[in-house]
Short mmCIF file of C-alpha atoms and ligand atoms in Angstrom, two decimals:
data_model
loop_
_atom_site.label_atom_id
_atom_site.label_comp_id
_atom_site.label_asym_id
_atom_site.label_seq_id
_atom_site.Cartn_x
_atom_site.Cartn_y
_atom_site.Cartn_z
CA MET A 1 58.73 -22.14 -9.46
CA SER A 2 56.20 -18.82 -9.12
CA SER A 3 55.04 -15.98 -10.52
CA ASN A 4 55.70 -13.29 -7.59
CA ARG A 5 58.90 -12.02 -8.10
CA ARG A 6 59.32 -7.96 -8.47
CA PRO A 7 57.84 -7.07 -11.97
CA LEU A 8 59.83 -5.18 -14.42
CA LYS A 9 60.05 -2.37 -16.30
CA SER A 10 61.69 -2.90 -18.73
CA LEU A 11 58.99 -5.77 -20.11
CA GLY A 12 56.69 -3.46 -19.66
CA GLN A 13 54.83 -5.39 -16.42
CA ASN A 14 52.19 -3.89 -15.07
CA PHE A 15 49.21 -7.27 -14.58
CA LEU A 16 46.30 -7.52 -14.60
CA VAL A 17 44.47 -7.64 -11.20
CA ASP A 18 41.00 -6.76 -11.41
CA GLN A 19 38.95 -10.05 -12.26
CA ASN A 20 36.05 -8.05 -13.65
CA VAL A 21 38.08 -6.48 -16.46
CA VAL A 22 39.60 -9.61 -16.76
CA GLU A 23 35.66 -11.36 -17.42
CA LYS A 24 35.10 -8.18 -20.06
CA ILE A 25 38.11 -9.43 -22.03
CA ILE A 26 37.74 -13.43 -22.50
CA ASN A 27 34.35 -12.39 -23.22
CA SER A 28 35.36 -9.41 -25.36
CA ALA A 29 37.00 -12.32 -27.41
CA ARG A 30 34.86 -14.78 -27.94
CA ILE A 31 37.50 -17.44 -28.03
CA GLN A 32 35.04 -21.10 -30.16
CA PRO A 33 35.96 -24.61 -28.61
CA ASP A 34 37.99 -25.09 -31.40
CA ASP A 35 39.68 -21.63 -30.74
CA ALA A 36 43.23 -21.55 -32.31
CA VAL A 37 44.45 -19.28 -29.83
CA LEU A 38 47.25 -17.27 -29.45
CA GLU A 39 48.42 -14.90 -26.44
CA ILE A 40 51.51 -12.95 -26.31
CA GLY A 41 53.10 -12.62 -22.99
CA PRO A 42 50.39 -14.36 -20.54
CA GLY A 43 52.30 -12.44 -17.70
CA ARG A 44 51.13 -14.19 -14.43
CA GLY A 45 48.59 -15.47 -16.35
CA ALA A 46 45.60 -13.93 -15.46
CA LEU A 47 43.83 -14.26 -19.28
CA THR A 48 45.62 -17.79 -19.83
CA ASP A 49 43.69 -20.37 -17.67
CA HIS A 50 40.56 -18.70 -19.12
CA LEU A 51 42.11 -19.38 -22.46
CA ALA A 52 43.82 -22.66 -21.89
CA GLU A 53 39.99 -23.42 -20.57
CA ARG A 54 36.95 -22.29 -23.44
CA ALA A 55 40.42 -22.63 -26.63
CA GLY A 56 40.54 -25.76 -28.13
CA ARG A 57 44.82 -24.84 -28.74
CA LEU A 58 46.89 -22.70 -27.03
CA VAL A 59 50.04 -21.03 -27.84
CA LEU A 60 51.97 -18.66 -25.39
CA ILE A 61 54.73 -16.09 -26.56
CA GLU A 62 56.90 -15.11 -23.18
CA PHE A 63 60.00 -13.10 -23.41
CA ASP A 64 60.29 -13.10 -19.86
CA HIS A 65 62.79 -16.35 -18.57
CA ALA A 66 61.28 -17.33 -15.73
CA LEU A 67 57.16 -16.98 -16.61
CA ALA A 68 57.14 -19.15 -19.14
CA ALA A 69 58.97 -21.99 -16.73
CA TYR A 70 56.60 -21.05 -14.39
CA HIS A 71 53.05 -21.14 -17.47
CA ARG A 72 54.83 -23.89 -19.24
CA GLU A 73 55.85 -26.09 -15.34
CA ARG A 74 51.80 -25.21 -13.89
CA LEU A 75 50.45 -26.52 -17.77
CA LYS A 76 52.29 -29.01 -18.51
CA GLU A 77 49.89 -32.23 -18.91
CA ASN A 78 47.18 -29.58 -20.75
CA PRO A 79 48.09 -31.21 -24.72
CA ARG A 80 47.01 -27.80 -26.18
CA VAL A 81 48.89 -25.32 -24.07
CA THR A 82 52.20 -24.24 -25.99
CA VAL A 83 54.78 -22.22 -24.73
CA ILE A 84 57.16 -19.98 -25.92
CA ASP A 85 59.80 -18.90 -24.21
CA ALA A 86 60.69 -15.72 -26.52
CA ASP A 87 61.23 -12.59 -27.96
CA VAL A 88 57.67 -12.16 -29.92
CA LEU A 89 59.05 -9.82 -32.36
CA LYS A 90 61.97 -12.07 -33.62
CA VAL A 91 59.58 -15.47 -33.84
CA ASP A 92 58.10 -16.04 -37.16
CA LEU A 93 54.80 -15.41 -36.24
CA ASP A 94 53.81 -16.50 -39.85
CA ALA A 95 55.41 -19.94 -39.63
CA LEU A 96 53.65 -20.35 -36.27
CA LEU A 97 50.86 -20.31 -37.65
CA SER A 98 50.68 -21.83 -40.59
CA GLU A 99 51.70 -24.97 -38.27
CA THR A 100 48.11 -25.52 -36.49
CA PRO A 101 45.47 -24.62 -40.05
CA GLY A 102 42.62 -22.20 -39.65
CA LYS A 103 42.55 -18.80 -38.05
CA TRP A 104 44.22 -17.66 -35.14
CA ASN A 105 42.51 -15.86 -32.27
CA VAL A 106 44.40 -13.39 -31.29
CA VAL A 107 44.47 -12.04 -27.25
CA ALA A 108 47.12 -10.45 -25.58
CA ASN A 109 47.61 -7.21 -22.66
CA LEU A 110 49.98 -5.92 -25.22
CA PRO A 111 53.70 -4.29 -23.90
CA TYR A 112 53.08 -1.22 -24.17
CA ASN A 113 57.08 0.09 -25.39
CA ILE A 114 57.06 -2.64 -28.02
CA SER A 115 52.67 -2.58 -29.38
CA THR A 116 52.52 -0.10 -32.44
CA GLU A 117 55.85 -2.38 -33.23
CA VAL A 118 53.66 -6.19 -32.22
CA LEU A 119 50.78 -4.53 -33.92
CA PHE A 120 52.60 -4.23 -37.13
CA ARG A 121 53.33 -8.11 -37.59
CA LEU A 122 49.93 -9.13 -36.56
CA LEU A 123 49.18 -7.19 -39.62
CA GLU A 124 51.73 -9.38 -41.41
CA VAL A 125 49.77 -12.32 -40.19
CA HIS A 126 46.25 -10.56 -40.65
CA HIS A 127 45.42 -13.88 -43.17
CA ARG A 128 45.76 -16.64 -40.25
CA LEU A 129 43.55 -15.00 -38.46
CA SER A 130 40.40 -14.69 -36.83
CA ARG A 131 40.07 -12.25 -33.92
CA MET A 132 42.20 -9.88 -32.71
CA THR A 133 40.86 -9.19 -28.97
CA LEU A 134 44.50 -6.20 -28.08
CA MET A 135 44.80 -3.99 -24.53
CA LEU A 136 46.67 -0.85 -25.57
CA GLN A 137 47.93 2.03 -23.77
CA LYS A 138 44.34 4.75 -24.64
CA GLU A 139 45.77 6.81 -26.57
CA VAL A 140 46.76 4.02 -29.33
CA GLY A 141 43.71 2.91 -28.97
CA ASP A 142 42.51 5.92 -29.72
CA ARG A 143 44.57 6.60 -32.59
CA LEU A 144 43.44 3.76 -34.41
CA ALA A 145 40.27 4.44 -34.48
CA SER A 146 40.39 8.11 -35.17
CA GLU A 147 39.29 9.53 -38.68
CA PRO A 148 41.44 11.37 -40.33
CA ASP A 149 42.20 15.22 -39.55
CA CYS A 150 42.66 14.70 -36.36
CA SER A 151 45.74 14.31 -34.23
CA ALA A 152 45.08 11.11 -33.19
CA TYR A 153 45.04 10.49 -37.37
CA GLY A 154 48.11 8.81 -39.03
CA VAL A 155 49.75 5.92 -40.38
CA THR A 156 48.80 2.73 -38.59
CA THR A 157 45.36 4.05 -38.69
CA VAL A 158 45.12 3.67 -42.47
CA LEU A 159 47.97 1.03 -41.93
CA LEU A 160 46.04 -1.62 -39.67
CA GLY A 161 42.56 0.12 -41.15
CA LEU A 162 43.62 -1.63 -44.53
CA TRP A 163 43.25 -4.97 -43.44
CA PHE A 164 41.55 -4.72 -39.32
CA ASP A 165 38.29 -3.40 -38.42
CA ILE A 166 39.08 -2.49 -35.79
CA ARG A 167 35.83 -1.06 -31.93
CA ARG A 168 37.02 0.59 -28.95
CA SER A 169 35.40 -2.55 -26.25
CA PHE A 170 35.51 -0.59 -23.54
CA ILE A 171 39.03 1.64 -21.41
CA VAL A 172 40.94 0.36 -18.61
CA HIS A 173 42.01 2.29 -15.60
CA PRO A 174 44.85 1.59 -13.85
CA GLY A 175 43.91 0.89 -10.52
CA SER A 176 43.17 -2.18 -12.56
CA PHE A 177 46.52 -3.46 -12.89
CA HIS A 178 50.05 -4.23 -10.43
CA PRO A 179 51.76 -1.65 -10.69
CA ARG A 180 49.70 0.35 -11.10
CA PRO A 181 50.71 2.22 -14.65
CA LYS A 182 51.17 6.52 -15.52
CA VAL A 183 47.71 6.28 -18.17
CA ASP A 184 44.22 4.59 -19.17
CA SER A 185 44.52 1.34 -21.34
CA ALA A 186 41.62 0.58 -23.86
CA ILE A 187 40.26 -2.99 -25.05
CA LEU A 188 39.68 -2.73 -29.08
CA ASN A 189 38.77 -5.54 -31.39
CA PHE A 190 40.39 -6.28 -34.53
CA THR A 191 37.70 -8.68 -37.00
CA PRO A 192 40.08 -8.65 -40.26
CA LEU A 193 38.89 -8.36 -43.19
CA LEU A 194 38.93 -11.33 -46.11
CA THR A 195 39.16 -7.85 -48.88
CA PRO A 196 41.47 -5.10 -48.28
CA ARG A 197 39.14 -1.87 -47.59
CA ALA A 198 40.11 -0.32 -50.35
CA GLU A 199 42.11 -1.94 -53.74
CA VAL A 200 46.29 -0.06 -53.18
CA GLY A 201 47.84 -2.69 -55.77
CA ASN A 202 51.98 -2.76 -54.54
CA GLU A 203 51.13 -2.73 -51.04
CA ASN A 204 54.64 -2.16 -50.58
CA ILE A 205 54.55 0.66 -52.30
CA PHE A 206 51.12 2.14 -49.85
CA ARG A 207 53.68 1.70 -47.21
CA GLY A 208 56.06 4.47 -48.25
CA VAL A 209 52.86 6.68 -49.57
CA VAL A 210 51.05 5.60 -45.93
CA LYS A 211 54.57 6.79 -44.16
CA ALA A 212 55.64 9.66 -45.86
CA ALA A 213 52.99 11.70 -46.14
CA PHE A 214 53.05 11.67 -42.07
CA SER A 215 56.18 12.03 -41.62
CA MET A 216 56.32 16.06 -41.68
CA ARG A 217 52.93 16.98 -39.74
CA ARG A 218 53.24 20.26 -41.19
CA LYS A 219 53.99 20.40 -44.62
CA THR A 220 51.88 19.51 -47.47
CA LEU A 221 51.61 16.03 -49.17
CA ALA A 222 53.73 17.48 -51.92
CA ASN A 223 56.27 18.25 -50.17
CA CYS A 224 56.20 14.81 -48.46
CA LEU A 225 56.08 12.75 -50.85
CA LYS A 226 58.57 14.64 -52.94
CA SER A 227 61.41 12.94 -50.77
CA ALA A 228 59.67 9.61 -50.52
CA GLU A 229 61.33 6.39 -51.56
CA CYS A 230 58.23 5.52 -53.23
CA THR A 231 57.97 8.76 -55.61
CA LYS A 232 61.30 8.22 -56.96
CA GLY A 233 61.66 9.76 -60.76
CA THR A 234 57.55 10.80 -60.92
CA ASP A 235 56.16 13.06 -62.55
CA LEU A 236 54.39 14.18 -58.33
CA GLU A 237 51.96 16.75 -60.69
CA LEU A 238 51.04 13.65 -62.54
CA LEU A 239 50.62 11.92 -60.11
CA LEU A 240 48.33 14.41 -57.72
CA LYS A 241 46.33 15.66 -60.69
CA SER A 242 46.04 11.66 -61.76
CA CYS A 243 43.98 10.33 -58.26
CA ASP A 244 42.61 14.37 -58.13
CA ILE A 245 43.75 14.96 -54.87
CA ASP A 246 45.42 19.09 -53.96
CA GLY A 247 49.20 18.93 -53.23
CA ARG A 248 49.17 21.45 -50.86
CA ARG A 249 46.39 19.18 -48.27
CA ARG A 250 48.00 17.75 -44.93
CA GLY A 251 49.44 13.99 -46.22
CA GLU A 252 46.64 13.50 -42.41
CA THR A 253 43.43 14.53 -44.26
CA LEU A 254 43.18 12.48 -46.20
CA SER A 255 41.08 8.88 -46.16
CA LEU A 256 41.64 5.59 -46.81
CA GLU A 257 40.36 5.24 -49.86
CA GLU A 258 43.10 8.51 -51.25
CA PHE A 259 45.57 6.63 -49.71
CA ALA A 260 45.29 4.41 -52.27
CA ARG A 261 43.86 6.21 -55.41
CA LEU A 262 47.74 7.56 -54.81
CA SER A 263 49.39 4.08 -54.40
CA ARG A 264 46.94 2.19 -56.75
CA TRP A 265 48.60 5.26 -59.73
CA LEU A 266 52.06 4.38 -58.54
CA SER A 267 51.94 0.52 -58.45
CA GLU A 268 50.67 1.29 -62.32
CA ASN A 269 52.40 4.07 -63.09
CA ALA A 270 55.33 4.46 -61.26
CA PRO A 271 58.99 3.73 -62.94
CA LEU A 272 60.77 1.80 -59.04
CA VAL A 273 57.84 -0.70 -58.31
CA ALA A 274 59.34 -1.24 -54.36
N1 LIG B 1 48.76 -10.55 -19.98
C1 LIG B 1 49.53 -10.32 -18.64
C2 LIG B 1 48.47 -9.54 -17.58
O1 LIG B 1 47.04 -9.63 -18.48
O2 LIG B 1 48.25 -8.93 -16.90
C3 LIG B 1 50.37 -9.71 -18.98
C4 LIG B 1 50.45 -8.70 -19.37
S1 LIG B 1 51.87 -6.95 -19.23
C5 LIG B 1 51.06 -5.35 -19.90
C6 LIG B 1 53.19 -7.58 -20.52
C7 LIG B 1 53.12 -8.87 -20.96
O3 LIG B 1 54.46 -9.32 -21.10
C8 LIG B 1 55.05 -8.92 -19.46
O4 LIG B 1 54.18 -10.82 -18.08
C9 LIG B 1 56.35 -9.20 -20.15
O5 LIG B 1 57.32 -10.17 -19.60
C10 LIG B 1 55.39 -9.76 -21.66
N2 LIG B 1 56.66 -9.28 -22.19
C11 LIG B 1 57.25 -8.20 -22.32
N3 LIG B 1 57.87 -7.75 -23.69
C12 LIG B 1 56.88 -9.08 -24.26
C13 LIG B 1 58.27 -9.48 -25.61
N4 LIG B 1 59.03 -8.16 -26.62
N5 LIG B 1 57.84 -10.96 -26.50
C14 LIG B 1 56.32 -11.68 -25.96
N6 LIG B 1 56.20 -10.96 -24.37
C15 LIG B 1 57.27 -10.02 -24.28
#
């Protein structure tokens, strides 16, 4: 079994070929000897052997059946490694990660076409994680590490920022991959917080408020909230006044703490709690 078949564009297969970058990613993942590590998309295994060497347990999720079979065959003598041949978006991550006591260290060079969706799946299991080291398209990384009122600030910044401390570690240029992607990439380190950065009340409501606020970037916050499910039946003027937030502002100018204030008030007072 070989891993040398032509890379599949549909699965975002840009394989890392730069050993310096591999080493830097592995160092920045800070794997401890008894860590349980999850690698999403091992591909041809640029990171995998380093992870298998260092981790107490390693689970690989790979959607490309040929590559999953390649790793299963090659690592069959290693009882600490499990290969899951599946679409990570269809795997019940909470059930998988709860099988092992302790928290998981996630390492992945994510396929760009599904990276935001994967981020939201990982957000759902933040309480099961000790650290994440993820390679993302630089632009997605910029969004995660941005501040209010800049163009990169958006839904992912606020929702992921509630539960993770996110730091950009370094940039990776297209020449480090085969085939070369069109854009730069970035390695980001995510440290899960034990308590959320702000008290938001009902998290479904928080998600609803944040998504609504960014749904129409040119409109005011009041206009965006008017059509949102999470504010149905709510006196918007009272909501904004109670939270001391000017409804003429744009959603993208609100800090995480201000979103939390809106969400808390709605959780306590909204007629329709999601
Ligand atoms: N980790 C390898 C590396 O650094 O060279 C490969 C990274 S490549 C950018 C992304 C990998 O994710 C590919 O191996 C691809 O087959 C796999 N992949 C794509 N979509 C996936 C999905 N939905 N679930 C699991 N793996 C997926």
